[in-house]
PDB file of C-alpha atoms in Angstrom:
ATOM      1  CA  UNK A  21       0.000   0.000   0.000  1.00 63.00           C
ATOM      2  CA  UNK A  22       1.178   3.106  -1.136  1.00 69.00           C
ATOM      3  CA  UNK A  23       2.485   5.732   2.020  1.00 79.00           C
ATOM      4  CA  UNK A  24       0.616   8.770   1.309  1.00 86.00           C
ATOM      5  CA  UNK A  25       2.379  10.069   5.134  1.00 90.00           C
ATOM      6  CA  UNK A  26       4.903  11.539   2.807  1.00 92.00           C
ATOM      7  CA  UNK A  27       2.967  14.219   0.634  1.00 95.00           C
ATOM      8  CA  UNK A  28       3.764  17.025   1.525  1.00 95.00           C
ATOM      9  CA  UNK A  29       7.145  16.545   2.889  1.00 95.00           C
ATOM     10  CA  UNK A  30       9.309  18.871   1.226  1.00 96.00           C
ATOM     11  CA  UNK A  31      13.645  18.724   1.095  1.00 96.00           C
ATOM     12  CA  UNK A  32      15.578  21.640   1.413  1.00 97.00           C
ATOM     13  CA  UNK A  33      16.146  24.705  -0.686  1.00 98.00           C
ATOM     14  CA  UNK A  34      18.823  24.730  -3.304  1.00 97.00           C
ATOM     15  CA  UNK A  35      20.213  27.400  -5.593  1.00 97.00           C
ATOM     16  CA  UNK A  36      21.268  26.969  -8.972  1.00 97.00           C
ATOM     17  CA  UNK A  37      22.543  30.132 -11.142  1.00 97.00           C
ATOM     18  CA  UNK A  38      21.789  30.155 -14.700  1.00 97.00           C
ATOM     19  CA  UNK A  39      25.422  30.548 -16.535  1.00 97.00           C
ATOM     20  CA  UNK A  40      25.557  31.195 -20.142  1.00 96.00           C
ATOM     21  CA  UNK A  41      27.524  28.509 -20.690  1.00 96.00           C
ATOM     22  CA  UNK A  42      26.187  25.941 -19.809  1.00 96.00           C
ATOM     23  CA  UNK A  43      22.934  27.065 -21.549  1.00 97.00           C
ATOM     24  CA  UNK A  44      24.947  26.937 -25.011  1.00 96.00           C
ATOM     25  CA  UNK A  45      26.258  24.004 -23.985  1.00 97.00           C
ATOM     26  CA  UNK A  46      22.189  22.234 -23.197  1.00 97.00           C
ATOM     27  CA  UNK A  47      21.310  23.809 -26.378  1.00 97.00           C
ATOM     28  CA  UNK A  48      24.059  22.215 -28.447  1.00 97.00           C
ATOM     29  CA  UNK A  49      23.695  19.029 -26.541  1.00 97.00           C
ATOM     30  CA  UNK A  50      20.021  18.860 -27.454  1.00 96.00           C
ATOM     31  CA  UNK A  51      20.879  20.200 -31.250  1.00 97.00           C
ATOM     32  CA  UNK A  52      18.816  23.270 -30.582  1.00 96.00           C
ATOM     33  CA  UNK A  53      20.014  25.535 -33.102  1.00 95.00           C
ATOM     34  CA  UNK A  54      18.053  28.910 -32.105  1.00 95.00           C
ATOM     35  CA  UNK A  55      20.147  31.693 -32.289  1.00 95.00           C
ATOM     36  CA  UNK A  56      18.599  33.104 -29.095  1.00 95.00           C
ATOM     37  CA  UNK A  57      21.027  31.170 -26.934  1.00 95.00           C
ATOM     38  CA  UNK A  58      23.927  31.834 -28.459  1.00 94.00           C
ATOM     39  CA  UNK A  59      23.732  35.477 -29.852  1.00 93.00           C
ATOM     40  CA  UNK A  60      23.772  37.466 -26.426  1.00 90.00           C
ATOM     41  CA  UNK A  61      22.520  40.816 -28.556  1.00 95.00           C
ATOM     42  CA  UNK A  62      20.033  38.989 -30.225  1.00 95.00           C
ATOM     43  CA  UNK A  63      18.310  37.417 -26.380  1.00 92.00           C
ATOM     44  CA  UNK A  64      18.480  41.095 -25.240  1.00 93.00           C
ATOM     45  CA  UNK A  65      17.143  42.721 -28.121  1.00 95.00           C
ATOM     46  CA  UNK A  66      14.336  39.969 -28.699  1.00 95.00           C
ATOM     47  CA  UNK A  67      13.451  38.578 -25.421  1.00 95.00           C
ATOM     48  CA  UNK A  68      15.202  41.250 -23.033  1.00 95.00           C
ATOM     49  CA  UNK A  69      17.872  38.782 -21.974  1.00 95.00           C
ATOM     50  CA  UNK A  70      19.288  35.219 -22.930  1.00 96.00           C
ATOM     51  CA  UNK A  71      16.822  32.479 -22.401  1.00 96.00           C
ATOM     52  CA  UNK A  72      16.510  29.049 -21.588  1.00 96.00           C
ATOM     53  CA  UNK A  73      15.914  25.813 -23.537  1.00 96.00           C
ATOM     54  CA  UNK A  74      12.302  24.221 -22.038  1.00 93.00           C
ATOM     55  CA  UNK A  75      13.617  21.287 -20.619  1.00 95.00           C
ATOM     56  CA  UNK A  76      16.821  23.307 -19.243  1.00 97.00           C
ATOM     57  CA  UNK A  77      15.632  23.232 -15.582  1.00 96.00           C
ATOM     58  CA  UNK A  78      16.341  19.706 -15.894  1.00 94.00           C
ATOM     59  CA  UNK A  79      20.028  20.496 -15.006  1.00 94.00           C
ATOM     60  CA  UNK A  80      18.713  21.153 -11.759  1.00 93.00           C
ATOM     61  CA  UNK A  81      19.632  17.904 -10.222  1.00 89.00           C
ATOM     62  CA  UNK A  82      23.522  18.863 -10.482  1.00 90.00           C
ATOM     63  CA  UNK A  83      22.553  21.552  -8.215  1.00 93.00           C
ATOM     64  CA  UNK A  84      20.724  19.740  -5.549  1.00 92.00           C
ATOM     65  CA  UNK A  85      22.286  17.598  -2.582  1.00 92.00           C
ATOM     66  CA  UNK A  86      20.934  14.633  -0.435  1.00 89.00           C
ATOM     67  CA  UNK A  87      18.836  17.210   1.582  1.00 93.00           C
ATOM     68  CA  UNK A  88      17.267  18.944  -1.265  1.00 92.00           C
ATOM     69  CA  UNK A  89      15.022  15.887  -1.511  1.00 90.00           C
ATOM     70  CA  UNK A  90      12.006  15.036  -0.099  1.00 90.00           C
ATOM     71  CA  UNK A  91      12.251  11.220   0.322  1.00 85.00           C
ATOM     72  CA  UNK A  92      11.017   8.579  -1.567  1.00 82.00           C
ATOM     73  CA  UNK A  93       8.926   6.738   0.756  1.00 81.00           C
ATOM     74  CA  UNK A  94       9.302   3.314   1.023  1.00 82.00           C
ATOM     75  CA  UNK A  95      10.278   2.956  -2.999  1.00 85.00           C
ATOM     76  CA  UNK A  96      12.239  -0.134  -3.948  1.00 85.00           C
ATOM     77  CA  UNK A  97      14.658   1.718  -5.633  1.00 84.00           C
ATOM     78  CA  UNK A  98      15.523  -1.764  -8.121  1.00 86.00           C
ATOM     79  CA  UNK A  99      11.979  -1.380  -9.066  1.00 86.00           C
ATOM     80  CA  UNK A 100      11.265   2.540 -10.262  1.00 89.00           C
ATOM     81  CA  UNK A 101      11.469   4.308 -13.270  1.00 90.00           C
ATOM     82  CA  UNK A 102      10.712   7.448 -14.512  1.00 91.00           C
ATOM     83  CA  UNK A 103       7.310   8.184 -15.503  1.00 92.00           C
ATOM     84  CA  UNK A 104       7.099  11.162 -16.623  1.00 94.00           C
ATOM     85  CA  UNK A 105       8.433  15.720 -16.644  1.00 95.00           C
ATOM     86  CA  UNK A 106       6.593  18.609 -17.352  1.00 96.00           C
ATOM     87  CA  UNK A 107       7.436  21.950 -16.708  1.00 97.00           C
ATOM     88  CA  UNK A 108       5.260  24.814 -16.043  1.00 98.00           C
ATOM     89  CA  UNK A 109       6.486  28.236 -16.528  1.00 98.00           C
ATOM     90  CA  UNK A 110       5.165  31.611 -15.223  1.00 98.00           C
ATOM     91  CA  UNK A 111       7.712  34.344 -15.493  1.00 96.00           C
ATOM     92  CA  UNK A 112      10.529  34.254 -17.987  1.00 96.00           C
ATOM     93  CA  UNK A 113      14.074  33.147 -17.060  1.00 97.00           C
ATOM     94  CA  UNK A 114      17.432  34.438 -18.132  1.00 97.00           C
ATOM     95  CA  UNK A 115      21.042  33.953 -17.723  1.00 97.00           C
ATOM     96  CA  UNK A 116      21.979  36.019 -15.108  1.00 97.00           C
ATOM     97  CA  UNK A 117      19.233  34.573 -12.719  1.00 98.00           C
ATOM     98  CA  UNK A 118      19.725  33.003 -10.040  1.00 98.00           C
ATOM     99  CA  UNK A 119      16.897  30.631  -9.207  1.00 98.00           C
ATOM    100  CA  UNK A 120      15.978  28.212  -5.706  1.00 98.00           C
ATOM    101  CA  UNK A 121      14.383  25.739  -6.350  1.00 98.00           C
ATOM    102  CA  UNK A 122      12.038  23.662  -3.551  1.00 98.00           C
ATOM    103  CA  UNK A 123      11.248  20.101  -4.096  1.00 97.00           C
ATOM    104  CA  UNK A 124       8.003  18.548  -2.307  1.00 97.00           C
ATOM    105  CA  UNK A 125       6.537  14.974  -2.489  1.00 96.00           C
ATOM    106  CA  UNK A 126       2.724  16.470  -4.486  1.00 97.00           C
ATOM    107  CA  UNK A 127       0.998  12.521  -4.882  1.00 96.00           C
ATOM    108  CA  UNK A 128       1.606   9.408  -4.292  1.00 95.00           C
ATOM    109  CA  UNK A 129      -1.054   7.116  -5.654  1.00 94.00           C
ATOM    110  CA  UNK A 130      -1.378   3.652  -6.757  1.00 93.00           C
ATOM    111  CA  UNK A 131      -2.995   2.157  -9.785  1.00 92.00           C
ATOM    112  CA  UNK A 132      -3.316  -1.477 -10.803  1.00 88.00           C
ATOM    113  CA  UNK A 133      -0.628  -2.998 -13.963  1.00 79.00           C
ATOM    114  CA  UNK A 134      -0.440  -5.109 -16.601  1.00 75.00           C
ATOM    115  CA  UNK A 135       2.484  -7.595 -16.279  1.00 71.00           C
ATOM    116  CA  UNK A 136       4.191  -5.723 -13.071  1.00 63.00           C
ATOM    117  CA  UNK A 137       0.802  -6.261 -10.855  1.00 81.00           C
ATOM    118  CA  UNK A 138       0.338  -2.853  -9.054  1.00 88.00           C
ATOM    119  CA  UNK A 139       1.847   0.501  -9.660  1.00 91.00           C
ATOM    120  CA  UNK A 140       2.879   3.099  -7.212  1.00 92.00           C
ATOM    121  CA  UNK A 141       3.815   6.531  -8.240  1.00 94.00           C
ATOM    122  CA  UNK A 142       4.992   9.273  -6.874  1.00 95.00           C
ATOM    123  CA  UNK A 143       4.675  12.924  -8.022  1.00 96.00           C
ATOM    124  CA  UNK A 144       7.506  15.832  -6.654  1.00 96.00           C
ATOM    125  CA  UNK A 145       6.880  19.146  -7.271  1.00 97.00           C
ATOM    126  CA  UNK A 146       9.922  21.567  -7.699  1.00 97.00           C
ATOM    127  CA  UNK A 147       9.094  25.007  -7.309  1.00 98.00           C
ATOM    128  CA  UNK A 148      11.760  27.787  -8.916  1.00 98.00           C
ATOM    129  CA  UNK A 149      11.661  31.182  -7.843  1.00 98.00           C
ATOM    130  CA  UNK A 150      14.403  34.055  -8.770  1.00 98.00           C
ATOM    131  CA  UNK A 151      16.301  36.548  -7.049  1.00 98.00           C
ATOM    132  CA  UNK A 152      13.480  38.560  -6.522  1.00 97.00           C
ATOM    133  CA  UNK A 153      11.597  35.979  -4.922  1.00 97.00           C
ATOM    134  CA  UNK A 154       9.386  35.538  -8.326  1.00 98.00           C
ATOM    135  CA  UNK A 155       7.542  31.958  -8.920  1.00 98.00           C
ATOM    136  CA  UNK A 156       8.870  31.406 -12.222  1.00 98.00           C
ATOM    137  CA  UNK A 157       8.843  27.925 -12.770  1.00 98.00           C
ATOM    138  CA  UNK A 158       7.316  24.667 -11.229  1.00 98.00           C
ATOM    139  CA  UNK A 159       8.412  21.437 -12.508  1.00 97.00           C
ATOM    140  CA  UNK A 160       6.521  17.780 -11.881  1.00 97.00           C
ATOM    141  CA  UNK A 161       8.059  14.263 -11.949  1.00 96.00           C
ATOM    142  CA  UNK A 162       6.468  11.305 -11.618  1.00 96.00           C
ATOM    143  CA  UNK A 163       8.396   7.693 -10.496  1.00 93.00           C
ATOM    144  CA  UNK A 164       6.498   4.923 -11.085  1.00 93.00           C
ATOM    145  CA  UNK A 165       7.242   1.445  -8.508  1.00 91.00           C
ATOM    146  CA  UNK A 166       6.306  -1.897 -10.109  1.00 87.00           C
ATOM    147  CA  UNK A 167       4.711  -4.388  -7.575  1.00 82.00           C
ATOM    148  CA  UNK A 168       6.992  -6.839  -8.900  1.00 74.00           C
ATOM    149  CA  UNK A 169       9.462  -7.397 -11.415  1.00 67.00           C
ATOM    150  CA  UNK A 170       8.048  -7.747 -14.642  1.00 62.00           C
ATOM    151  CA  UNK A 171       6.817 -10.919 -16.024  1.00 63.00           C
ATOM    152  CA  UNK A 172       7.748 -11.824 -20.005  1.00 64.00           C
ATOM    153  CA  UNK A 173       4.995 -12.848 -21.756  1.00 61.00           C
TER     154      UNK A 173
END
């Protein structure tokens, strides 16, 4: 039975600064080719600073340490994978910010499988705001627990 004790629980605050290069270097790794993060004078004039690639708040997780995390329950860590990212923006962010981000344990539910019998997942919640203290960003993540290992057909 899924622990639901644990929504809620939320790690500690982390920082992460947004560098420029390590935005060119997402946006070459991901063969995004828009000028916007690699033309400084085009970000500014266009955007009114250099952006970032959607998914770049996935770099996040170099910033965080074993207290930035909420817990994962009682997960069998041989038996999770990752279900699922979104991000949700609300403000823009450039190079230049610096952002802290807040990670909390949002759902844990269970559903019944297929082959793996039942499911539990688990939904975090990071929450990104920037130097000024805006909410610029939340981003979701979903682990998903097989009951047991999967069975070949």
């Amino acid at each position: 039975m899924a622990d639901k004790s644990i929504v809620g629980r939320a790690g500690k605050p982390f920082k992460m600064p947004i560098e420029w290069s390590k935005v060119r270097e997402f946006a070459r790794a991901i063969k995004d080719p828009d000028l916007l993060y690699f033309d400084p004078d085009k970000g500014k004039k266009e955007l009114g600073g250099i952006p970032l690639p959607v998914t770049f708040l996935q770099t996040s997780a170099f910033w965080t340490d074993a207290d930035s995390g909420p817990g994962m329950g009682n997960f069998d860590l041989r038996r999770i994978l990752h279900g699922e990212q979104e991000f949700e923006f609300f403000n823009p962010i450039f190079v230049g910010d610096t952002l802290t981000g807040v990670t909390k344990v949002a759902d844990v539910y269970e559903k019944e499988g297929g082959r793996g019998g039942k499911m539990t997942f688990l939904v975090t919640e990071t929450e990104y705001t920037n130097q000024k203290g805006e909410k610029v960003a939340v981003s979701r993540s979903t682990l998903v627990e097989t009951g047991q290992a999967v069975k070949a057909n």
